[in-house]
Coordinates of C-alpha atoms and ligand atoms in Angstrom, one line a residue:
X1 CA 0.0 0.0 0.0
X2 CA 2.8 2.3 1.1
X3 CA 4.8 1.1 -2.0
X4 CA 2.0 2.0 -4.0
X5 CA 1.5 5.7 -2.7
X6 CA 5.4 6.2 -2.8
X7 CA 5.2 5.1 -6.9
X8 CA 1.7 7.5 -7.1
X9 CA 3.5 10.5 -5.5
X10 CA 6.6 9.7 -7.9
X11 CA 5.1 9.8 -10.8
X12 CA 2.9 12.9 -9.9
X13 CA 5.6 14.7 -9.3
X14 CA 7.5 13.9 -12.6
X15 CA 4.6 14.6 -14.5
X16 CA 4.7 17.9 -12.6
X17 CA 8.3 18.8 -13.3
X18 CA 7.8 17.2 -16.8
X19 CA 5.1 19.9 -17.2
X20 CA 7.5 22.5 -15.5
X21 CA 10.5 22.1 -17.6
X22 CA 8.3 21.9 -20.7
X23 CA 7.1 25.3 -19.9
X24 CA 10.1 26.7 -19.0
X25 CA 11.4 25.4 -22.5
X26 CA 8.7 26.3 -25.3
X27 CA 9.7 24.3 -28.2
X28 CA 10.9 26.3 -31.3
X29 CA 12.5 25.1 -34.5
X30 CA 15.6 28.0 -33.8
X31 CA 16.8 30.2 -31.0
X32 CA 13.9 31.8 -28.7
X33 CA 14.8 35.3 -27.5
X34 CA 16.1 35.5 -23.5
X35 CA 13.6 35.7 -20.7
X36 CA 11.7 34.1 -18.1
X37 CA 8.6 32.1 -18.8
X38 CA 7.5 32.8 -15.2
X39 CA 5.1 30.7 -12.7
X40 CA 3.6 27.7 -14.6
X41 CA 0.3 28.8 -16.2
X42 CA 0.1 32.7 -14.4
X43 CA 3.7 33.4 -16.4
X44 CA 4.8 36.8 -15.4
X45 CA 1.6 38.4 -15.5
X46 CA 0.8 39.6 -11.9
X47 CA 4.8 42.0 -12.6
X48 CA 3.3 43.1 -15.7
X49 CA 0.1 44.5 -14.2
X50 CA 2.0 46.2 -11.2
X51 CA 0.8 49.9 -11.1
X52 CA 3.3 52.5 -11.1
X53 CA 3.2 55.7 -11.4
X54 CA 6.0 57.4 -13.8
X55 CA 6.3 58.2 -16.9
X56 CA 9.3 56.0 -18.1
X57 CA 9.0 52.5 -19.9
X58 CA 6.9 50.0 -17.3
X59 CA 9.7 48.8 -15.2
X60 CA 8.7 45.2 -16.0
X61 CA 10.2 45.6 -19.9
X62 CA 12.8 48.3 -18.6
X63 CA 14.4 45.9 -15.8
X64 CA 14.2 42.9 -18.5
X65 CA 15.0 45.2 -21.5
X66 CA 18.3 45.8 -19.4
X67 CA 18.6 42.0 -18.9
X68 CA 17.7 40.3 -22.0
X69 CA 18.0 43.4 -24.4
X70 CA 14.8 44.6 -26.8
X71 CA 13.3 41.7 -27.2
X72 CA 12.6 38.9 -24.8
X73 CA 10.5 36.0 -24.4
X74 CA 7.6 35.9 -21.4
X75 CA 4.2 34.5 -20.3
X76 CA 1.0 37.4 -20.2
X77 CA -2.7 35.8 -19.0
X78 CA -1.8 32.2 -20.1
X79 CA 0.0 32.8 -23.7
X80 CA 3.8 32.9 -24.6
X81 CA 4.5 36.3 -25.6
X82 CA 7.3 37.9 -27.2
X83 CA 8.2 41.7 -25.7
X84 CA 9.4 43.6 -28.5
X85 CA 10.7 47.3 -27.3
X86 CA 13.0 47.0 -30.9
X87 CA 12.0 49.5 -33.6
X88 CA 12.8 47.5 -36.5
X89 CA 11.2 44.6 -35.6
X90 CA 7.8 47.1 -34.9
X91 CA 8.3 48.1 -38.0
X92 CA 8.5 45.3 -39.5
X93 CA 5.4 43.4 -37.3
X94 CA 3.1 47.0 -38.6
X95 CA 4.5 46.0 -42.3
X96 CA 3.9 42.1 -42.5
X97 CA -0.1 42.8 -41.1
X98 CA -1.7 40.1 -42.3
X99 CA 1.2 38.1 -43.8
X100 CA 3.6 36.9 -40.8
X101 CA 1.4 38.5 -38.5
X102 CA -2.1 39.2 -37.8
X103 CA -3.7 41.3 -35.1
X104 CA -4.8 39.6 -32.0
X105 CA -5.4 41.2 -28.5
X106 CA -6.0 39.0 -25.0
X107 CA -9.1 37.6 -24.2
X108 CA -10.0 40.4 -21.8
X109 CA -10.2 42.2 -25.1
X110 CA -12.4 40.0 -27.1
X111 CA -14.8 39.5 -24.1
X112 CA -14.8 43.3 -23.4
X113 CA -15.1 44.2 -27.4
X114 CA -17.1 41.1 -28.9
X115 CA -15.9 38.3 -30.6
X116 CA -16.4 40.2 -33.3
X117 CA -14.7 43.0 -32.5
X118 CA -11.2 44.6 -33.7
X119 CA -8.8 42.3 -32.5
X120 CA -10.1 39.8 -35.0
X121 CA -11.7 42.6 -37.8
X122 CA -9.3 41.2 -40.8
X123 CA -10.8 41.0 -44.2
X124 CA -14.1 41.8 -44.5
X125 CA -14.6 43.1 -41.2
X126 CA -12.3 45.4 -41.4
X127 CA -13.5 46.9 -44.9
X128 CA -17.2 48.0 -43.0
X129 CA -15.0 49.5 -40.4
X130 CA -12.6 51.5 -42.4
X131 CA -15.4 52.7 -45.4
X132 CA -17.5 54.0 -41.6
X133 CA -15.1 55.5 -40.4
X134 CA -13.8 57.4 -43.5
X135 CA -17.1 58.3 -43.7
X136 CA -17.7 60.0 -40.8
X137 CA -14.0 60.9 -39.7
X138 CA -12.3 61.6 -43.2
X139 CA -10.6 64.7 -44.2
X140 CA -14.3 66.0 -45.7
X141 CA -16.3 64.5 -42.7
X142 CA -13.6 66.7 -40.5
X143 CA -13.8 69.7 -42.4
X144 CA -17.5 69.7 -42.2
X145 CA -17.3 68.7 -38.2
X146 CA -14.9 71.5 -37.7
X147 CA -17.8 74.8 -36.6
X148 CA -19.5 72.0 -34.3
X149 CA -16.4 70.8 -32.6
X150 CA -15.7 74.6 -31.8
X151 CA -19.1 75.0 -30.6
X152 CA -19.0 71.8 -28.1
X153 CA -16.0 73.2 -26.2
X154 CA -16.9 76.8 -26.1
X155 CA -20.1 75.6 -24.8
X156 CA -18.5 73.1 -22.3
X157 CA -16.1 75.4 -21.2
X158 CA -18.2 78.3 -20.4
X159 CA -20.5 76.4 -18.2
X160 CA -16.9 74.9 -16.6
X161 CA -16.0 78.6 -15.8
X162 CA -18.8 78.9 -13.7
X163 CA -17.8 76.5 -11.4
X164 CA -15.0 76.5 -8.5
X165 CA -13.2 73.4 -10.1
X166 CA -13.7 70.9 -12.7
X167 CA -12.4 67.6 -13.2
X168 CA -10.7 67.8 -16.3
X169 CA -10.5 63.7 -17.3
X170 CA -13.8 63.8 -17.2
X171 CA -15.4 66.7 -18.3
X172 CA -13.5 66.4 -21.3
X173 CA -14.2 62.5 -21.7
X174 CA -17.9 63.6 -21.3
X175 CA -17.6 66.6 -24.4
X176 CA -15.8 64.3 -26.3
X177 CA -18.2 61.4 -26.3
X178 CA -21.5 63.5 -26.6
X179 CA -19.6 64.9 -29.9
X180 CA -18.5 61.3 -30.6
X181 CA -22.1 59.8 -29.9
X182 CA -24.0 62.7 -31.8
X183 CA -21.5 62.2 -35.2
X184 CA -21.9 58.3 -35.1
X185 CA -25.3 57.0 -33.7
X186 CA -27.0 60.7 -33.2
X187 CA -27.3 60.2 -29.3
X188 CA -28.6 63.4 -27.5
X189 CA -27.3 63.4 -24.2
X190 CA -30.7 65.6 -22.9
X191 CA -33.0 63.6 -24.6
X192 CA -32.0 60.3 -23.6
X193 CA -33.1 59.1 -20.3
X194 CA -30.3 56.8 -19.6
X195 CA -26.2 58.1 -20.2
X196 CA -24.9 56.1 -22.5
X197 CA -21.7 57.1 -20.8
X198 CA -21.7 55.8 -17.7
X199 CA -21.3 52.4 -19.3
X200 CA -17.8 53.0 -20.6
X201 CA -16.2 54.1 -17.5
X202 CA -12.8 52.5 -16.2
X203 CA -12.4 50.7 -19.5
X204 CA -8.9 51.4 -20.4
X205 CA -8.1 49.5 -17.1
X206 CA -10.5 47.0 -17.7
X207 CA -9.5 46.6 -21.0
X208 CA -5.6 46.0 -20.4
X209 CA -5.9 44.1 -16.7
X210 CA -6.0 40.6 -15.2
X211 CA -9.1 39.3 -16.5
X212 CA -10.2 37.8 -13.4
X213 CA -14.2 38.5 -13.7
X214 CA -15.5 38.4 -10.1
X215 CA -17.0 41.3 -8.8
X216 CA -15.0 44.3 -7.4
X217 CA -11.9 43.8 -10.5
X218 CA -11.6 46.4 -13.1
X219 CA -12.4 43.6 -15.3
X220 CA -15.8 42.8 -13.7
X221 CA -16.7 46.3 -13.9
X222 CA -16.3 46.7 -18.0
X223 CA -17.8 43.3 -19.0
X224 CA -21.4 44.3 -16.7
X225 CA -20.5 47.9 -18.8
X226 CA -20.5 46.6 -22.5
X227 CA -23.5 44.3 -21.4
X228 CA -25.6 47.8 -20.4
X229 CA -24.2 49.5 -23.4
X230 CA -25.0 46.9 -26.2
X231 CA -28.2 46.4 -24.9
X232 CA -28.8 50.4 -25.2
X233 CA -27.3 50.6 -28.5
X234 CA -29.4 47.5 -29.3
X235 CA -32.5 49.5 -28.9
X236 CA -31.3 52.3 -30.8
X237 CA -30.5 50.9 -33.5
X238 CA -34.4 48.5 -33.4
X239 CA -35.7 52.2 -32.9
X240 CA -33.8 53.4 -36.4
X241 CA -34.9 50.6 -38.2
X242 CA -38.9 51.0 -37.3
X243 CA -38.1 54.7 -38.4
X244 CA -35.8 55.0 -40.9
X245 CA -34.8 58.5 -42.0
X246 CA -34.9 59.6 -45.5
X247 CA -31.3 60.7 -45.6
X248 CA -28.3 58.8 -45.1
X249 CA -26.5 61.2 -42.4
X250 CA -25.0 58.8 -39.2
X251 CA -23.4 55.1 -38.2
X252 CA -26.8 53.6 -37.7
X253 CA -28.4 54.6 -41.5
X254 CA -24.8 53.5 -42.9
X255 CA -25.3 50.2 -40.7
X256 CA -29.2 49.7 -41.8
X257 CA -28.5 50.2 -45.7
X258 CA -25.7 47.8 -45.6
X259 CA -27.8 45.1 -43.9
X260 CA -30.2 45.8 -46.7
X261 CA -28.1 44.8 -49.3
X262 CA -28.4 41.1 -51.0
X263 CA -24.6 40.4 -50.5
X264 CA -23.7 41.9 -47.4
X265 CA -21.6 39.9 -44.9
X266 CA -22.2 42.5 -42.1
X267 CA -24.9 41.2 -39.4
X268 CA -26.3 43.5 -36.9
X269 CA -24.1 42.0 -34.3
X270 CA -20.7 42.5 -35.8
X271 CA -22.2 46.1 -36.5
X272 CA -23.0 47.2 -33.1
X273 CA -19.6 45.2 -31.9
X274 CA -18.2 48.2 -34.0
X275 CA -19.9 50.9 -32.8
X276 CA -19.0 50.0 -29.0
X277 CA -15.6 49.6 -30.4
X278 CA -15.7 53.1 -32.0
X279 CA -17.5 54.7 -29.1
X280 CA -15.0 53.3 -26.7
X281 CA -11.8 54.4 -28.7
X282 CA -12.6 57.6 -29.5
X283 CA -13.3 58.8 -26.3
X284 CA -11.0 57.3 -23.8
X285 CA -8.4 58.0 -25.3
X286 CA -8.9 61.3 -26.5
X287 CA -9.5 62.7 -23.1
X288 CA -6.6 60.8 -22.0
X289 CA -4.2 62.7 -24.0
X290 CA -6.3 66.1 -23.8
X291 CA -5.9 65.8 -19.7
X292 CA -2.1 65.3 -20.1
X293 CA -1.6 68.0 -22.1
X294 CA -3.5 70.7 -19.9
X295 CA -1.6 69.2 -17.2
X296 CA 2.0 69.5 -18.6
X297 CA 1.4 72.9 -20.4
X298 CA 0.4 73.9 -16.9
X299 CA 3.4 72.8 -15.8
X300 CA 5.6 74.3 -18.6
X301 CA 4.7 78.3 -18.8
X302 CA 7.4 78.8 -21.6
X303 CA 5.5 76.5 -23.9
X304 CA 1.8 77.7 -22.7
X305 CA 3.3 80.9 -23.4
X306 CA 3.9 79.7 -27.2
X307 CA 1.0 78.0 -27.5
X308 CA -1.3 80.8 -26.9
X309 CA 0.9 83.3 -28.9
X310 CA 0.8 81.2 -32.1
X311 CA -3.5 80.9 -30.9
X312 CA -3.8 85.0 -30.4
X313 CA -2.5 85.7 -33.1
X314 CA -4.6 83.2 -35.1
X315 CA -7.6 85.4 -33.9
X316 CA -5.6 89.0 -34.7
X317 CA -5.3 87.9 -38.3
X318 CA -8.6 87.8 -38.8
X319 CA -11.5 90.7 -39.9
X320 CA -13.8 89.6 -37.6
X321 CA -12.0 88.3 -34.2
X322 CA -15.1 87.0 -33.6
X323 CA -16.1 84.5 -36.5
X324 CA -15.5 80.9 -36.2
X325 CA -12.0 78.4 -36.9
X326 CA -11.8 77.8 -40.5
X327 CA -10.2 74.7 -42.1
X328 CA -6.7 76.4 -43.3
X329 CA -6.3 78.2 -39.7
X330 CA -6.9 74.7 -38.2
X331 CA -3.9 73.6 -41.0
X332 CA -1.4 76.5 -39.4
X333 CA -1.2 75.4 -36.1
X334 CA 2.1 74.3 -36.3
X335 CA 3.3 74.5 -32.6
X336 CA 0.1 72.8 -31.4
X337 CA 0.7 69.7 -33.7
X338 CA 3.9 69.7 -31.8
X339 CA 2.1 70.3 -28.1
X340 CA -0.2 67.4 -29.2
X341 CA 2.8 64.5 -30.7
X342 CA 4.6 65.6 -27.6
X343 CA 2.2 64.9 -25.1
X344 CA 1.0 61.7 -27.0
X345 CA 4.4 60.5 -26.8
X346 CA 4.8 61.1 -23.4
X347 CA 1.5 59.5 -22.8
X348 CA 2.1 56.2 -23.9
X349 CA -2.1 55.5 -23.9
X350 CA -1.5 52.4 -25.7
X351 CA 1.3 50.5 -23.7
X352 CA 1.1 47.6 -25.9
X353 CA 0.0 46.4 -29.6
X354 CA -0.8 43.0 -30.2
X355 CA -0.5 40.8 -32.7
X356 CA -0.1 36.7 -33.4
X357 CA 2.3 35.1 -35.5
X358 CA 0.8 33.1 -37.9
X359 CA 4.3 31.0 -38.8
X360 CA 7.8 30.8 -37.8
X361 CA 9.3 34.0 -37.6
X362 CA 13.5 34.8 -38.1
X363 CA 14.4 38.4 -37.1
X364 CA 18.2 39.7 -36.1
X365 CA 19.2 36.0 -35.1
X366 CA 15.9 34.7 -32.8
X367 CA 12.8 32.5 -33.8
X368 CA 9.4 33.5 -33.2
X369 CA 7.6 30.3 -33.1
X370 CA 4.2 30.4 -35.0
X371 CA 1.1 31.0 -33.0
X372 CA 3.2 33.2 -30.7
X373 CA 1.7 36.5 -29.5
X374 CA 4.6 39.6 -30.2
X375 CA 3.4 42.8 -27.9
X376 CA 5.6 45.7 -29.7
X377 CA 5.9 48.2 -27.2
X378 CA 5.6 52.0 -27.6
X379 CA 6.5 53.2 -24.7
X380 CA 10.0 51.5 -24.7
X381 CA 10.6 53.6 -28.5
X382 CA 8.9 57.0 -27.4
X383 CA 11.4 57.0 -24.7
X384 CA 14.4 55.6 -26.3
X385 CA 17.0 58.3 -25.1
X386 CA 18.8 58.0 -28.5
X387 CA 16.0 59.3 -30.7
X388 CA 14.5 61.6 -27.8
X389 CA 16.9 63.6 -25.9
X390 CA 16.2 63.4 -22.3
X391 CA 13.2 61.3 -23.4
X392 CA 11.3 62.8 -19.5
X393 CA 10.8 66.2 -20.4
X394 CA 8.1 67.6 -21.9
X395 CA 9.5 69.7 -24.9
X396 CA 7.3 70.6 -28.0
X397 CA 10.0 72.2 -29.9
X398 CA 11.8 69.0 -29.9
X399 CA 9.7 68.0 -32.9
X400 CA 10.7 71.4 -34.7
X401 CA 13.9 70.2 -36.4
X402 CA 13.1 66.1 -36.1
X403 CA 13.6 64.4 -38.9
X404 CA 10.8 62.8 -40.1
X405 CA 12.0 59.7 -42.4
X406 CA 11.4 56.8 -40.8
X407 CA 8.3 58.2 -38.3
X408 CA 7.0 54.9 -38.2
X409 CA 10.0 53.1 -36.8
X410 CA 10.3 56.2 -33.9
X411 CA 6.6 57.4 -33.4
X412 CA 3.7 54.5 -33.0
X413 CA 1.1 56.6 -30.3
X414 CA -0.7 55.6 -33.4
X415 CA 0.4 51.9 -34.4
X416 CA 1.7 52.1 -38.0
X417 CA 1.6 49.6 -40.9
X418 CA -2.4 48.8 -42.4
X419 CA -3.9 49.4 -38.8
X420 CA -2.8 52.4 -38.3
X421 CA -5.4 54.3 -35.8
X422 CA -8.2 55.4 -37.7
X423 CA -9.3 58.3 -35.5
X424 CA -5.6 60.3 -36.1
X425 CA -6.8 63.2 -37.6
X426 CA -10.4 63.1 -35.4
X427 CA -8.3 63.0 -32.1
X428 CA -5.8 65.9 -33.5
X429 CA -8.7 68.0 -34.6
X430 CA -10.4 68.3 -31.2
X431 CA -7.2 68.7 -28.8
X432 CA -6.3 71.6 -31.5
X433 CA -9.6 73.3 -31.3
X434 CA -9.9 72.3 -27.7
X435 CA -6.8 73.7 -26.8
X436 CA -7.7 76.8 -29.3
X437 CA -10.8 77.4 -27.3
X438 CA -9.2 77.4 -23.6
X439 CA -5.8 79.2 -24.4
X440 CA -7.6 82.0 -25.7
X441 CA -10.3 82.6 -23.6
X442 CA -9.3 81.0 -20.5
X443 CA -6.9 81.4 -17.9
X444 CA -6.3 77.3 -16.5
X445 CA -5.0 76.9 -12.8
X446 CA -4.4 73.1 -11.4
X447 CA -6.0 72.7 -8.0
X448 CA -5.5 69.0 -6.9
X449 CA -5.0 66.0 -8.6
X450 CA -3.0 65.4 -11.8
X451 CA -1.2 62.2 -10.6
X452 CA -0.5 59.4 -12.7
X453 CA -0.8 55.9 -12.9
X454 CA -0.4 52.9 -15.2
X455 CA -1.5 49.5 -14.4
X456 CA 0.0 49.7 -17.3
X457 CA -2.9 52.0 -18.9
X458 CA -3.2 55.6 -18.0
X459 CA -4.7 56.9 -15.3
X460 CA -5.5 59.5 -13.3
X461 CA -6.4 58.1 -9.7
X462 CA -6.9 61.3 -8.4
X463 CA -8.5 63.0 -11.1
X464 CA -6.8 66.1 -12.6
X465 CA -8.6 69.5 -11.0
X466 CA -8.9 72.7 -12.5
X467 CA -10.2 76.3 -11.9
X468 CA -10.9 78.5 -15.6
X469 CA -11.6 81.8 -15.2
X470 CA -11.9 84.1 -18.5
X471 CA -9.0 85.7 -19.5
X472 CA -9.9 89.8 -20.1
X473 CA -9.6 90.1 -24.3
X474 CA -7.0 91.9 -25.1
X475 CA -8.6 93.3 -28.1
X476 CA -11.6 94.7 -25.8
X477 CA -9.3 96.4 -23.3
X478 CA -7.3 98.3 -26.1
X479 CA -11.1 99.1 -27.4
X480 CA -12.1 100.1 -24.1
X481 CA -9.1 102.7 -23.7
X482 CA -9.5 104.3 -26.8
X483 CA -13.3 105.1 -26.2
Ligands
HEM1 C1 -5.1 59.8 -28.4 C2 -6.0 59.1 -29.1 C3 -5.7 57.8 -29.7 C4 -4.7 56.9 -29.6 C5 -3.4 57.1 -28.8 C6 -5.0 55.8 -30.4 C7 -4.2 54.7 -30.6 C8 -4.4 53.6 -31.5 C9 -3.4 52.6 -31.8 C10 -2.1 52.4 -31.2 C11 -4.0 51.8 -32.7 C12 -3.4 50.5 -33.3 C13 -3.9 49.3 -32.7 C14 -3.3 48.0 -33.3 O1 -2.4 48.2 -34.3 O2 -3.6 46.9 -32.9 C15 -5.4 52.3 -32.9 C16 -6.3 51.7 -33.7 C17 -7.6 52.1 -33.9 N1 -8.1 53.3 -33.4 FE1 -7.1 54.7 -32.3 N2 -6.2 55.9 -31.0 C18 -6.7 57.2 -30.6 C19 -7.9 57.7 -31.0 C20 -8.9 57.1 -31.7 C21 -10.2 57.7 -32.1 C22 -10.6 59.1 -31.8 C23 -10.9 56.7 -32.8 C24 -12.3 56.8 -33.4 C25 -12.6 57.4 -34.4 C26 -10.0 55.6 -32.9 C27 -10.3 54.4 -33.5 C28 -9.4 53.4 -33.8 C29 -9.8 52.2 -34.5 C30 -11.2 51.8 -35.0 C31 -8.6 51.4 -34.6 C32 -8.5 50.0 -35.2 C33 -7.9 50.2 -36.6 C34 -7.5 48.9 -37.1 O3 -7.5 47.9 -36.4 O4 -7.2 48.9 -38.3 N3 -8.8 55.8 -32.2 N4 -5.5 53.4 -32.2
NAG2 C1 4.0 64.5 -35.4 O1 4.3 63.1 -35.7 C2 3.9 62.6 -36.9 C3 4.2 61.2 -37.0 O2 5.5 60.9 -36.8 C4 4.7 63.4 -38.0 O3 4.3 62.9 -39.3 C5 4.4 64.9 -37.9 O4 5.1 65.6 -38.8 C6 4.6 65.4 -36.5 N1 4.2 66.7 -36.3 C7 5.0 67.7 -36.0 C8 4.3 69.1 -35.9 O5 6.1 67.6 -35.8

């Protein structure tokens, strides 16, 4: 009996370090990169998620950049993952999209997004989603949005100057939507009984966290979210369909007059898997990077100082100081495009971009064995000392004399390659005319708050407050005097 036990207990136990060598040693037909597969089955991922609060590269790739060198080999959430902070081989994963590689994001994504959502939108998919988006977000779509993105944030930022102090992450995350929600799905905020909004809250944590799904995680929290919200869009979009409008003119008609059509491969749940997906991207992060930039211009008078010269005298060129931004003044605000690639390089929103290699992969002397998932990492090229000098500071004027060839190898806020973001331009028009708005007419001064913290998305645990109070027009003053 005791014999028996003793050979039980032996075997277990080889089987168990059979099972721990094997997954310390991933089999590959060539030389894996360096690095630690971790704890059987939880890998690495509980270093990965540790929050900290800096700006610099997450100290999980920086402390095993510095041992293993750009790219290494670890475990995330239960998949072998290679870490790539190299720019070449970003480049090259944004080139091959769809060849060696193909996008895929962690199953916190899918379950948060849809099975059908953008992680997996190749083909097909992915022609609905760019032809919508074009649509609505394109360099004529812009142009046309241009008065009413002007409108929202004077509006907003009047009422905000009534009040003692504002949270700035999400009183812009709340313009930003309603504008978002209005141009895609024509949601009125007053109107609607419920907000639509609500729903989306802590996503980017959710989004990029341990997907442990019991109440109280960030995960929890975002799946009961996308449940609320697709139900609500549901009903929007049943509501459209019993009363179709005669003109083609948001997300919803675009989405009804495809399903109408004999060949159409779109269904109504891949299109409203979109539509949270586009709801959820353009906001989030747009406020994200809006936040951070009132925050370090606050913190940088020289370059506020710039930024609301090159602004005033925007206004003083015109004949009437009073008449609204027009497309080629948009075009000539050449230090804000600056403020704006600064901060979203300094932001890091996206820490990581996914993608799964769909065969053996040789690059600069390692094998990336096929069904691998490769996380190229921004952060670790936006703060690569030897393309940004003292990668820390905030400095707009950096981007002044940089050269531009080879942008996708050294700038990715956006990704690069076929999948490059979509919203770009849409998230560069309305910091522009938000900051427009506010340096202008406003005088900005940080109360409380403004901490960071990635876990390893941005946040702001303690919010970012702010007091506006108008600034006294120059151009009324000198009137004033002469009278
Ligand atoms: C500061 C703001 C933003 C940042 C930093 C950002 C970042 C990114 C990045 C890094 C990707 C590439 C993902 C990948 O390759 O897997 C991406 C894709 C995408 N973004 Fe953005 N984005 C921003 C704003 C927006 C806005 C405003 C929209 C909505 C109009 C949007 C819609 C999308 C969509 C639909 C994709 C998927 C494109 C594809 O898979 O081909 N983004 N974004
Ligand atoms: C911002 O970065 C993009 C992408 O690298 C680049 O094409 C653009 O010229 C930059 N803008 C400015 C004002 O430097």
């Amino acid at each position: 009996m005791a014999a028996a036990f003793c050979i039980a207990a032996f075997l277990i136990s080889l089987y168990i370090a059979h099972f721990v060598y094997k997954w310390r040693n991933p089999k590959c037909n060539g030389l894996l990169p360096p690095g630690s597969m971790g704890w059987p089955l939880l890998g690495e991922t509980l270093q990965f998620f540790a929050p900290t609060s800096t700006f610099d590269i997450n100290p999980f790739v920086k402390q095993r950049m510095k041992r293993y060198g750009p790219i290494f080999k670890t475990s995330l959430v239960g998949r072998p993952v290679i870490v790539s902070a190299d720019s070449d081989l970003n480049y090259f994963i944004f080139q091959q999209e769809g060849q060696s590689f193909q996008s895929w994001y962690p199953d916190t994504f899918t379950e948060i997004f849809g099975r059908q959502n953008v992680g997996s939108l190749h083909g097909f998919m992915y022609k609905y989603l760019k032809n919508m988006v074009l649509n609505l977000f394109g360099p004529e779509g812009l142009k046309r949005m241009l008065p009413e993105v002007e409108m929202a944030a004077n509006r907003d930022l009047k009422r905000w100057s009534t009040q003692n102090s504002v949270e700035l992450k999400d009183a812009t995350a709340s313009l930003i939507f309603d504008l978002t929600a209005k141009k895609l799905i024509s949601y009125d905020p007053e109107k609607s009984s419920e907000n639509l909004r609500k729903n989306f809250v802590a996503f980017i944590q959710g989004l990029i966290s341990f997907p442990l799904n019991i109440p109280g995680t960030a995960y929890h929290k975002c799946l009961k979210g996308r449940k609320r919200a697709m139900k609500k869009l549901k009903a929007m979009l049943q509501e459209r369909r019993a009363n179709p409008r005669k003109q083609q003119s948001d997300f919803f008609d675009y989405v009804l007059q495809e399903l109408d059509r004999e060949d159409t491969l779109l269904t109504e749940g891949i299109a409203l898997d979109l539509m949270f997906v586009l709801l959820f991207a353009s906001f989030e992060t747009t406020s994200l990077a809006l936040t951070l930039a009132v925050k370090l211009l606050a913190e940088n008078p020289s370059a506020l100082k710039e930024l609301t010269a090159e602004h005033e005298a925007i206004i003083r060129k015109r004949e009437n100081p009073d008449s609204s931004l027009t497309w080629s003044e948009f075009k000539s605000m050449t230090f804000t495009f600056q403020v704006i690639n600064e901060t979203v390089r300094l932001a890091n929103i996206v820490p990581g971009i996914f993608r799964k290699a769909l065969k053996d992969i040789h690059f600069k002397g390692y094998t990336i064995p096929a069904g691998w998932a490769v996380m190229a990492c921004p952060p670790a090229v936006h703060l690569n000392p030897s393309r940004y000098k003292d990668p820390l500071e905030f400095n707009p004027w950096r981007w002044q004399g940089i050269d531009m060839n080879g942008a996708t190898r050294n700038f990715m806020a956006f990704g690069g390659g076929m999948r490059f973001c979509v919203g770009t331009d849409f998230t560069k028009l309305q910091m522009a005319v938000f900051l427009h708005c506010l340096v202008t007419k406003y005088k900005c001064q940080a109360i409380s708050g403004g901490e960071i913290l990635r876990t390893p998305g941005l946040q702001f645990p303690n919010g970012f407050f702010v007091q506006l109070s108008e600034k006294v027009q120059s151009g009324q003053e000198q009137q004033q005097c002469m009278i």
